[in-house]
Short mmCIF file of C-alpha atoms and ligand atoms in Angstrom, two decimals:
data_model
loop_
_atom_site.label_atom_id
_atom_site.label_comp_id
_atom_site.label_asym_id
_atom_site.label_seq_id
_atom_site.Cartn_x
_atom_site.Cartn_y
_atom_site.Cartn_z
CA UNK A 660 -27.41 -3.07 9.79
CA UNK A 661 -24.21 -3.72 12.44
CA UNK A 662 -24.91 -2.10 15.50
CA UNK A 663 -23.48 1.73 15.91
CA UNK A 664 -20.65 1.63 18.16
CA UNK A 665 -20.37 5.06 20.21
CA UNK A 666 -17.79 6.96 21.89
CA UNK A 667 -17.09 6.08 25.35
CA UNK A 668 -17.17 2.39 23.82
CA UNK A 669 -13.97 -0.14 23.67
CA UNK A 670 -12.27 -1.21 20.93
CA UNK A 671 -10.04 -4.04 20.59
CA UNK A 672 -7.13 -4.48 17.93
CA UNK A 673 -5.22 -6.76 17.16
CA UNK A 674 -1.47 -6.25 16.88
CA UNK A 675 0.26 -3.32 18.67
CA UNK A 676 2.47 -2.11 15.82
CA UNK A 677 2.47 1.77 14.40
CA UNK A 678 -0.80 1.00 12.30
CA UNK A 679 -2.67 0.67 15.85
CA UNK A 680 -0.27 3.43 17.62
CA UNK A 681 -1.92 5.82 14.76
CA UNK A 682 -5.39 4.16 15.10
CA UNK A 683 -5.59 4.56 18.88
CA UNK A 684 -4.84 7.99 18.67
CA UNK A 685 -7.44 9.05 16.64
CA UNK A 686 -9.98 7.12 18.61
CA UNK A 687 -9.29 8.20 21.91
CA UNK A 688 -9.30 11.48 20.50
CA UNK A 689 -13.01 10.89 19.68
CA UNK A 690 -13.91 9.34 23.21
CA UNK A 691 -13.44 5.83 22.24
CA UNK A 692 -11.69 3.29 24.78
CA UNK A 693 -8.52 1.26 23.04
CA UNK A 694 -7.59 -2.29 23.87
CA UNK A 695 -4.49 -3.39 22.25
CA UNK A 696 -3.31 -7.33 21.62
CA UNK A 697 0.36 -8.10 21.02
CA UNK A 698 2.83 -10.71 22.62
CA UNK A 699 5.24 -8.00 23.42
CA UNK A 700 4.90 -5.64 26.53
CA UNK A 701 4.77 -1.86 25.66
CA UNK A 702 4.34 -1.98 21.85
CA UNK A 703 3.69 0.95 20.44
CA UNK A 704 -0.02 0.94 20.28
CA UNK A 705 0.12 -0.52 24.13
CA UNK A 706 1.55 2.54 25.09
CA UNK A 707 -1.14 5.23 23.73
CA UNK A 708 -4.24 2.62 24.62
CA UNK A 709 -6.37 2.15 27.67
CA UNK A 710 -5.46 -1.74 28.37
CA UNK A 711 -2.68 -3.97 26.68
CA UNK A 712 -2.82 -7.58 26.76
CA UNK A 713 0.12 -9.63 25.92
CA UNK A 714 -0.48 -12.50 24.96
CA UNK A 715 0.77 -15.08 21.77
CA UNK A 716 -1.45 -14.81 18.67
CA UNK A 717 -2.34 -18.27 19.04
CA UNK A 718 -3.14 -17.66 23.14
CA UNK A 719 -7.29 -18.76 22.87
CA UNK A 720 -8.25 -18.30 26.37
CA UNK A 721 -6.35 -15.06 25.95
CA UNK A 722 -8.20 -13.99 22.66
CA UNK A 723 -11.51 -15.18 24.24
CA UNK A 724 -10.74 -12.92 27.39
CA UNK A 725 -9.84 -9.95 25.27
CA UNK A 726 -13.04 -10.73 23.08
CA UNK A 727 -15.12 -10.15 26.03
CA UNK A 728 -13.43 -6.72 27.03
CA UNK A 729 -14.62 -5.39 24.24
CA UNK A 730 -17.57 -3.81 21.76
CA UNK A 731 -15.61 -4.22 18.40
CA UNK A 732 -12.29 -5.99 17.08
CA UNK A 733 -10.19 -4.86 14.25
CA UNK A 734 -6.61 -5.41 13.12
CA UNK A 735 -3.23 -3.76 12.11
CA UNK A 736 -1.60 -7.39 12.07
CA UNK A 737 -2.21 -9.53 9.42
CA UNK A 738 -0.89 -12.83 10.50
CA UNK A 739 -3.24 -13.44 13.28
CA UNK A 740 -4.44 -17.18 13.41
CA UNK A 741 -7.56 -17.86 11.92
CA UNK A 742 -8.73 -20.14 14.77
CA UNK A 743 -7.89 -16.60 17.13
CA UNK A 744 -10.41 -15.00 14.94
CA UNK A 745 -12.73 -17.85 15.08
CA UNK A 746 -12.83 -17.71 18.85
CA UNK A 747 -13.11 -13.84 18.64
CA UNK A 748 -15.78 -13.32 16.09
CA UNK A 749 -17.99 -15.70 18.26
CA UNK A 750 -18.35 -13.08 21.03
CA UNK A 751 -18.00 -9.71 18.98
CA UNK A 752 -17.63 -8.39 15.23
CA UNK A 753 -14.67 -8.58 13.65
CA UNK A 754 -13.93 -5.71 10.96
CA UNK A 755 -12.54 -6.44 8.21
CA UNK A 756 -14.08 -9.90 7.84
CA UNK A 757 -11.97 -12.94 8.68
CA UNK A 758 -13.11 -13.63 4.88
CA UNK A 759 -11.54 -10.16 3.86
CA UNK A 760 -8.38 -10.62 6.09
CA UNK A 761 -8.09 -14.38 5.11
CA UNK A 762 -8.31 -13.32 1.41
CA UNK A 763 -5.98 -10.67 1.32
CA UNK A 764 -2.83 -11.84 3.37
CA UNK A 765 -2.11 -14.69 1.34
CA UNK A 766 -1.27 -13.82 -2.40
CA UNK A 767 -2.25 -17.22 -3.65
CA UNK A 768 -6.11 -16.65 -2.84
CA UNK A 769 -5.44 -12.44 -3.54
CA UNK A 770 -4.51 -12.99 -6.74
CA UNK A 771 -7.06 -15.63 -7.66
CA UNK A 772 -9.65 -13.34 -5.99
CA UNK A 773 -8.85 -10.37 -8.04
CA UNK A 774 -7.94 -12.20 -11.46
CA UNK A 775 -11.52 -14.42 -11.24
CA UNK A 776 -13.19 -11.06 -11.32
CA UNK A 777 -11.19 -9.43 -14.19
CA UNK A 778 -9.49 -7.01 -12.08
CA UNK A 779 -5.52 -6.68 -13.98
CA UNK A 780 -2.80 -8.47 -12.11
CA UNK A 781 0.39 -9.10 -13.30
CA UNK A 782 0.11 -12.78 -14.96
CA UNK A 783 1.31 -15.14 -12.30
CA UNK A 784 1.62 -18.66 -11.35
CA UNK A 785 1.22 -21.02 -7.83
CA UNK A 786 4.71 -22.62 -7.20
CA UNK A 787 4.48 -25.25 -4.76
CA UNK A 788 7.36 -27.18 -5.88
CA UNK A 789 10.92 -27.09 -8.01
CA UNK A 790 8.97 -28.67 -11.06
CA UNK A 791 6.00 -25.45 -10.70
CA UNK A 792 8.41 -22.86 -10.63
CA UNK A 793 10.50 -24.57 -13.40
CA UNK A 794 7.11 -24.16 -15.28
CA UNK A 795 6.29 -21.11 -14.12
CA UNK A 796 9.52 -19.22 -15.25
CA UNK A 797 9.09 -20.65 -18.64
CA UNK A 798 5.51 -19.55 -18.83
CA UNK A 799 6.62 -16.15 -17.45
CA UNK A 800 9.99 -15.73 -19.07
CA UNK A 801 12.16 -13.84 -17.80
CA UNK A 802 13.25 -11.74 -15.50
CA UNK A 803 10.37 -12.57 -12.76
CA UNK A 804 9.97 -12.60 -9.01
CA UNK A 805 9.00 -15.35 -6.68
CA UNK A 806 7.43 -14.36 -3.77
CA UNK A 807 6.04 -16.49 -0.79
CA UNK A 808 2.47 -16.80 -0.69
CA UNK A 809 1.81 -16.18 3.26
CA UNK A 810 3.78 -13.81 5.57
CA UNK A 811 5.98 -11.69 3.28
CA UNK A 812 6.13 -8.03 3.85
CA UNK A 813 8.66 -5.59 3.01
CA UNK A 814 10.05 -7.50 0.08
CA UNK A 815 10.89 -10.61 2.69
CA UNK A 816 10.66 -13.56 0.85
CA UNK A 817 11.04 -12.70 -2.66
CA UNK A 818 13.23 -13.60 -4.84
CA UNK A 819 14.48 -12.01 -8.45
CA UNK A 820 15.02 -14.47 -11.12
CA UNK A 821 16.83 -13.44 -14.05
CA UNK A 822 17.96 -16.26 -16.74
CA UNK A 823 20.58 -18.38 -15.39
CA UNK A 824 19.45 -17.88 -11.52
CA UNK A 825 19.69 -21.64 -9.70
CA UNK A 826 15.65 -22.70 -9.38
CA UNK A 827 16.51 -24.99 -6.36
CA UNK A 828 18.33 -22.00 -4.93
CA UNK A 829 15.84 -19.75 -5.43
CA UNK A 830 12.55 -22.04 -4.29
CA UNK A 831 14.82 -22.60 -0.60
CA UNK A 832 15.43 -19.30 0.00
CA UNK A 833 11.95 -18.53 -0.69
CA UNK A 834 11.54 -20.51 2.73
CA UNK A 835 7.42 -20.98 2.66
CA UNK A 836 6.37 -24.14 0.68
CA UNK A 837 3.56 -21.62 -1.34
CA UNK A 838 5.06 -18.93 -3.26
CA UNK A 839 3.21 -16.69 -6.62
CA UNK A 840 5.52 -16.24 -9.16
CA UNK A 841 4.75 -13.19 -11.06
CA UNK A 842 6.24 -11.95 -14.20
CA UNK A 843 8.02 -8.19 -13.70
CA UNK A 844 6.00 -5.43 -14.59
CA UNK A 845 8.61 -2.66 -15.85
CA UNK A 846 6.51 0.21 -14.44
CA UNK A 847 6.78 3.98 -14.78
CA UNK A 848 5.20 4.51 -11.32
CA UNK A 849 3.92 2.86 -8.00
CA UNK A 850 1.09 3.96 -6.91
CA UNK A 851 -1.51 3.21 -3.50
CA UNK A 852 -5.42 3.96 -3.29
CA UNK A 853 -6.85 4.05 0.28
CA UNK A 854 -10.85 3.28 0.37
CA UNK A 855 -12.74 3.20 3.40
CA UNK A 856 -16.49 1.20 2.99
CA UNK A 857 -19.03 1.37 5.45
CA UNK A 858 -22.28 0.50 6.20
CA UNK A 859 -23.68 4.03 6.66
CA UNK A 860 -21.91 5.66 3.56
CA UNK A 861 -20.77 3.44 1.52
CA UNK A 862 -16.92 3.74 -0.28
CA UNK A 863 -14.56 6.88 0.20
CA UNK A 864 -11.08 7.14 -1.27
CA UNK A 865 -8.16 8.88 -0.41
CA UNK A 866 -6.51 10.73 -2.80
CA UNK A 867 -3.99 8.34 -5.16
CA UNK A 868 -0.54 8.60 -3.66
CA UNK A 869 2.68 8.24 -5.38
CA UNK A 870 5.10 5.47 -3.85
CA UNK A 871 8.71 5.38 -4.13
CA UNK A 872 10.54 2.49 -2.65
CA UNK A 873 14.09 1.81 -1.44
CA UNK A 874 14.89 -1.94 -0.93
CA UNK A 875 11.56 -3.12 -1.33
CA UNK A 876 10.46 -0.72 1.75
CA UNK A 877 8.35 2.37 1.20
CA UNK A 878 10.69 5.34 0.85
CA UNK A 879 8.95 8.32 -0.37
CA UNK A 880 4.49 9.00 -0.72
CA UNK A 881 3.76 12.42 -2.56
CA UNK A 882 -0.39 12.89 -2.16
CA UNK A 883 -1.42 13.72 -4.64
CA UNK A 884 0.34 11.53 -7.23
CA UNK A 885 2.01 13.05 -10.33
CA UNK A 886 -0.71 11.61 -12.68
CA UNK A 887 -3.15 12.33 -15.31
CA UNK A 888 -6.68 12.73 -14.34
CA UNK A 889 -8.10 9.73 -16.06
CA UNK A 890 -5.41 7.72 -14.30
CA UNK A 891 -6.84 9.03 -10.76
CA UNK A 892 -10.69 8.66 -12.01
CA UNK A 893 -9.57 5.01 -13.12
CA UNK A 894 -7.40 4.35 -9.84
CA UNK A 895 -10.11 5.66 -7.21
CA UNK A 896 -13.00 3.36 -9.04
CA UNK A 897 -10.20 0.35 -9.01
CA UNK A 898 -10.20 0.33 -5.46
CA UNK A 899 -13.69 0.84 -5.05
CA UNK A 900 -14.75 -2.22 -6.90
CA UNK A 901 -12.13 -4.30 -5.36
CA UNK A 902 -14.00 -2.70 -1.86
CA UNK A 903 -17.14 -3.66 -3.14
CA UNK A 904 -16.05 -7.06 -3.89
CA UNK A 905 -14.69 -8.04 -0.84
CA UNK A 906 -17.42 -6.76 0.83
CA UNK A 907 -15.33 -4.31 3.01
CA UNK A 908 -16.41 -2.83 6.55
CA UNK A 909 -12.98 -1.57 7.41
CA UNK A 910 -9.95 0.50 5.02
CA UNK A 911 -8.32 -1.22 1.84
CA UNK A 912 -4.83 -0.25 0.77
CA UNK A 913 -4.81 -1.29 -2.76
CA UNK A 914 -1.36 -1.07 -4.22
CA UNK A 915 -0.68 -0.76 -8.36
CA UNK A 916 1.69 -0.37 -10.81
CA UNK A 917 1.52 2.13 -13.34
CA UNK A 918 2.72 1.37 -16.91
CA UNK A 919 1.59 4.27 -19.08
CA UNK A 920 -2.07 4.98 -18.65
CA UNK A 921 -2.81 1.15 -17.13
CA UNK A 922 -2.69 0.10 -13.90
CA UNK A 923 -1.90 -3.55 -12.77
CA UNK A 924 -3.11 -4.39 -9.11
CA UNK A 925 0.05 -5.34 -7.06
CA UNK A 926 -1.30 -6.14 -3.34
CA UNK A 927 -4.10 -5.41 -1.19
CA UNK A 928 -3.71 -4.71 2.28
CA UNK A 929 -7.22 -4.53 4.88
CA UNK A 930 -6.22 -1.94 7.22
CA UNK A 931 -4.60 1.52 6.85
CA UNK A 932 -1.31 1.52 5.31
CA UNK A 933 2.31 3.21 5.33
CA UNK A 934 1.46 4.85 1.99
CA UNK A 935 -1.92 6.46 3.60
CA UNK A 936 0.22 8.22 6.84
CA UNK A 937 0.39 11.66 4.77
CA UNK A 938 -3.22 11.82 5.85
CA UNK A 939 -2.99 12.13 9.69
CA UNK A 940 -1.60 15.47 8.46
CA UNK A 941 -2.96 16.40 5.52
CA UNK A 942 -6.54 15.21 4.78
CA UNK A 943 -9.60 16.19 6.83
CA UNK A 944 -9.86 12.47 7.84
CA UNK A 945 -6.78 10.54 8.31
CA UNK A 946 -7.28 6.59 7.25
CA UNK A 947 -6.87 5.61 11.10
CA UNK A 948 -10.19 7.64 12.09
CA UNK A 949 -11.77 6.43 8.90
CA UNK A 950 -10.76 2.94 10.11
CA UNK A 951 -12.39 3.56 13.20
CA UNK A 952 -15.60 5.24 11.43
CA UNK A 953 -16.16 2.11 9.48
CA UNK A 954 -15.83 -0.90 12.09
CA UNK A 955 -18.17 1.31 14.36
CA UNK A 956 -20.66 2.13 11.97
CA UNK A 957 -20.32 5.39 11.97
CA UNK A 958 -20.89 7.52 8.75
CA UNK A 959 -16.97 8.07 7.14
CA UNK A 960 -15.46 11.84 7.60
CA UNK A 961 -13.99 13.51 4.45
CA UNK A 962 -11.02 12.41 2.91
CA UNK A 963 -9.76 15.88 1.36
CA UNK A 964 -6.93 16.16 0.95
CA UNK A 965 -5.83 19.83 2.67
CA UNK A 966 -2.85 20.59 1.15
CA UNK A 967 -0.04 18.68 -1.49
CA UNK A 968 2.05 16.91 1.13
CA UNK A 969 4.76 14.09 1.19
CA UNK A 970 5.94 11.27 3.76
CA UNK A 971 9.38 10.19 4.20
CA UNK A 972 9.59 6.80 6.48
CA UNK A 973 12.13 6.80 9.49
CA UNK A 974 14.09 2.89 9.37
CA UNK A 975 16.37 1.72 11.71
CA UNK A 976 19.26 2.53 9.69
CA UNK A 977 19.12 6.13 10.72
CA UNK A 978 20.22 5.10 14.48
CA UNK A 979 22.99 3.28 13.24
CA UNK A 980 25.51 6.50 14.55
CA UNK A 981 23.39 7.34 17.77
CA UNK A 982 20.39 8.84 18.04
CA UNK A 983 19.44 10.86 15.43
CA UNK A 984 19.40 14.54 15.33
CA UNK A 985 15.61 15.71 16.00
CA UNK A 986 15.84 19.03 16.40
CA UNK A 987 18.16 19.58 13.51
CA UNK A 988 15.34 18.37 11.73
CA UNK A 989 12.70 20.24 13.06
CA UNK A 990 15.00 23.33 12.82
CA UNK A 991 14.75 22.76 9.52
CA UNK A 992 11.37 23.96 8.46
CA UNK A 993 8.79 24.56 10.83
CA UNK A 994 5.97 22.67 8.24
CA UNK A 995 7.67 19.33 9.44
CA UNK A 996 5.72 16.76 11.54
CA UNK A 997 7.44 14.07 13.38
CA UNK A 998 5.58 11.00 13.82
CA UNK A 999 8.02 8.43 16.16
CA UNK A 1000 6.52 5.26 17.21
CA UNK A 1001 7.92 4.36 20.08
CA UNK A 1002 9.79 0.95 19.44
CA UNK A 1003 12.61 -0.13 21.02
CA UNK A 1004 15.50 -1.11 19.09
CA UNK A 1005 16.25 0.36 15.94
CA UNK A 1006 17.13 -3.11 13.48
CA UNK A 1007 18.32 -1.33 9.98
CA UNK A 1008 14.91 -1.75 7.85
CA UNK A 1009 12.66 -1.55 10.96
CA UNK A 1010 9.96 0.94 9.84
CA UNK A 1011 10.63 3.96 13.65
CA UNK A 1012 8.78 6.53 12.30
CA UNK A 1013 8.11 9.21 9.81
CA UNK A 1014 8.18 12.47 8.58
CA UNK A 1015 5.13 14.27 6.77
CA UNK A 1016 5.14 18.01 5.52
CA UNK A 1017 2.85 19.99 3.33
CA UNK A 1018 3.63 22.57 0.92
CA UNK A 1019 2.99 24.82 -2.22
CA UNK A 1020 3.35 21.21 -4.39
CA UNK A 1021 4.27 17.98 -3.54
CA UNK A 1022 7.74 18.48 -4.88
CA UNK A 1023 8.47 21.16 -2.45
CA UNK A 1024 6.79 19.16 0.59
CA UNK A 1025 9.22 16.50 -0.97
CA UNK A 1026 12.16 18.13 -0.66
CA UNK A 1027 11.12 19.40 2.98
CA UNK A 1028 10.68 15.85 4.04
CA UNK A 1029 13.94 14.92 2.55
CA UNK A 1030 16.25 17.59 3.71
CA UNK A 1031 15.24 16.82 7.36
CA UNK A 1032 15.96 13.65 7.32
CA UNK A 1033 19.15 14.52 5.61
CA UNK A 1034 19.57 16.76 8.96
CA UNK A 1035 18.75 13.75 11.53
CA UNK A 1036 22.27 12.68 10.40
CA UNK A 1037 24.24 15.51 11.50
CA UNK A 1038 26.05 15.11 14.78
P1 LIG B 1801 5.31 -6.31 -2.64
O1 LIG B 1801 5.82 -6.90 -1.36
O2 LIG B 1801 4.61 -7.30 -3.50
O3 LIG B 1801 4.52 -5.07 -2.41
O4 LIG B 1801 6.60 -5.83 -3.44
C1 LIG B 1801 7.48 -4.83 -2.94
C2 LIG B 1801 8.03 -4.01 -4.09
O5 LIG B 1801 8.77 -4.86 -5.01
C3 LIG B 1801 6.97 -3.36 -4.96
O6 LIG B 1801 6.49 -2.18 -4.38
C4 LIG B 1801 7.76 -3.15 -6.25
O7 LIG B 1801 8.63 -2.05 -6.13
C5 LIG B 1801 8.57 -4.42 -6.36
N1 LIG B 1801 7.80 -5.46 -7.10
C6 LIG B 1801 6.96 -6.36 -6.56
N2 LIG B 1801 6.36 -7.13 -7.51
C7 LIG B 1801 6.84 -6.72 -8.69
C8 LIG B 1801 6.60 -7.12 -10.07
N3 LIG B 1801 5.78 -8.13 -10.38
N4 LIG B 1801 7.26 -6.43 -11.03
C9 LIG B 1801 8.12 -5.41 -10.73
N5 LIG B 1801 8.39 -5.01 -9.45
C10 LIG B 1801 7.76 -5.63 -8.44
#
């Protein structure tokens, strides 16, 4: 067993986005001391933590100085070096593993992790050239999607191929030299499992959220998810296994599609994730305190969820007329919660905040979380 790490004890995270904004929070609120790495000065975990350094990723004296403020590292950033991590992990635990991390942000070694043990993907191929994805789209037919194979998010780097779309074209504007190629699953619904794993209890899930996107960006979560029940019973133990398998101390978003009653693993994601923020609300335990549970050792809190609730996300586009109108918003129904995240400059797609609101059923919380950010328009 990892030692317990108590309150009054520092943790360190890496990357300073919303994920860690959200994750300080809820450990400060339970006593716990926050240090927060990111190259840029007053990110928006920086600004709810104890100590911010600021330092590039790649910065080793940096990361071995940061190691040695503190009792426990964990992440909201995926693309941190894995020579940072190296340097880290030699002076204090890393949660997630580097092997977890390592395995899940690059969707050559995800997908060959999941389909070598017989969890459903979508069927895919590695395109490291013109002549592989030449190969690949006649494996896959089409239409199909090329995606890059390291440091896509949000839909950046992929690319739709339909017949008749230019390969060469397509491979450039992929822009990495490793991409997946994956055939296109016509789904009736996205869906997102949250599990936490510890060493003291074990796996937990969240309840199975609903995901609507716009643009390849999260749009809409409903918890919990318009499905049947054997769906949910099948999603929950999905994630679980996949937990299990990667040998998780941390929190696993594990994205799938949903065609019928079978679910096809999309993308896993080792830390708490946009479709899980309806729980800093609505659940008992929100997936940043579970986060926290896990990489301290600490046994995990209950994941009920309290109430059907919804999440609409907050981009950049909104600010495109001026600030948007907040208190038309909260004027609008006094269940609506306003999470901002403190970022400066509002770039159309650039995830600001969100809005969460529970309700009778998740349809209702919907349409609350819609209509007020309908009303952040109004001048
Ligand atoms: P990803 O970055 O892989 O999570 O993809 C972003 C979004 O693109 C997903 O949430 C889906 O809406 C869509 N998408 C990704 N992969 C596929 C696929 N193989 N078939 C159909 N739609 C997909």
């Amino acid at each position: 067993m990892a030692e317990v790490i108590l309150p009054g004890r520092t943790i360190g995270i890496l990357g300073g986005g919303q994920l860690g904004r959200m994750f300080a929070i809820a450990a400060r609120r339970m006593g716990y001391r926050v240090h927060a790495f990111d190259p840029t000065q007053d990110c928006p975990t920086g600004q709810v933590a104890d100590h911010e350094t600021n330092a590039q990723y790649d910065d080793q004296a940096a990361a071995m100085e940061f190691a040695k403020a503190v009792d426990v590292v964990t992440f909201e950033f995926e693309n941190v070096p894995a020579e940072t991590l190296s340097t880290i992990e030699q002076i204090v635990p890393v949660h997630p593993s580097p092997f977890v991390l390592d395995t899940c942000r690059h969707r050559e070694r995800e997908k060959n992790f999941l389909s070598k043990r017989g969890f459903p993907v979508a069927p895919y191929r590695v395109v490291k050239s013109v002549d592989d994805l030449r190969a690949g789209v006649k494996a896959l037919g089409t239409p199909c999607i090329l995606k890059t194979a390291d440091y896509g998010y949000d839909g950046k780097g992929q690319v739709d191929i339909k017949d008749g779309t230019d390969l060469d074209e397509a491979f450039r504007a992929m822009g990495r030299p490793v991409g997946v190629l994956e055939g296109f699953v016509r789904f009736d619904k996205e869906i997102s499992v949250i599990v936490a794993r510890s060493e003291a209890s074990g796996t937990v899930t969240f309840p199975v959220a609903e995901n609507e996107h716009a643009n390849h960006i999260l749009d809409v979560t409903i918890a919990p998810a318009n499905v049947s029940e054997k769906v949910a019973h099948d999603a929950a133990i999905l994630a679980i296994e996949v937990a299990e398998s990667l040998k998780l101390i941390g929190v696993l978003a594990v994205e799938m599609f949903l065609v019928g009653e079978k679910i096809i693993i999309n993308e896993l994601a080792p830390r708490p994730h946009n479709s899980g923020h309806f729980s800093f609300d609505a659940c008992v335990t929100s997936q940043f305190e579970q986060q926290l549970r896990a990489v301290c050792g600490l046994p995990l809190g209950d994941p009920m969820l309290l109430r059907p609730a919804a999440m609409a996300n907050l981009l950049g586009d909104l600010w495109q007329g001026g600030e948007p109108n907040w208190q038309a918003a909260l004027h609008s129904d006094e269940r609506i919660k306003l999470h901002l995240y403190g970022k400066q400059g509002a770039k159309p797609g650039r995830k600001m905040g969100h809005l969460t609101a529970m309700a009778e059923t998740t349809e209702e919380a919907k349409q609350l979380v819609l209509a007020a950010r309908e009303a952040l328009k109004r001048q």
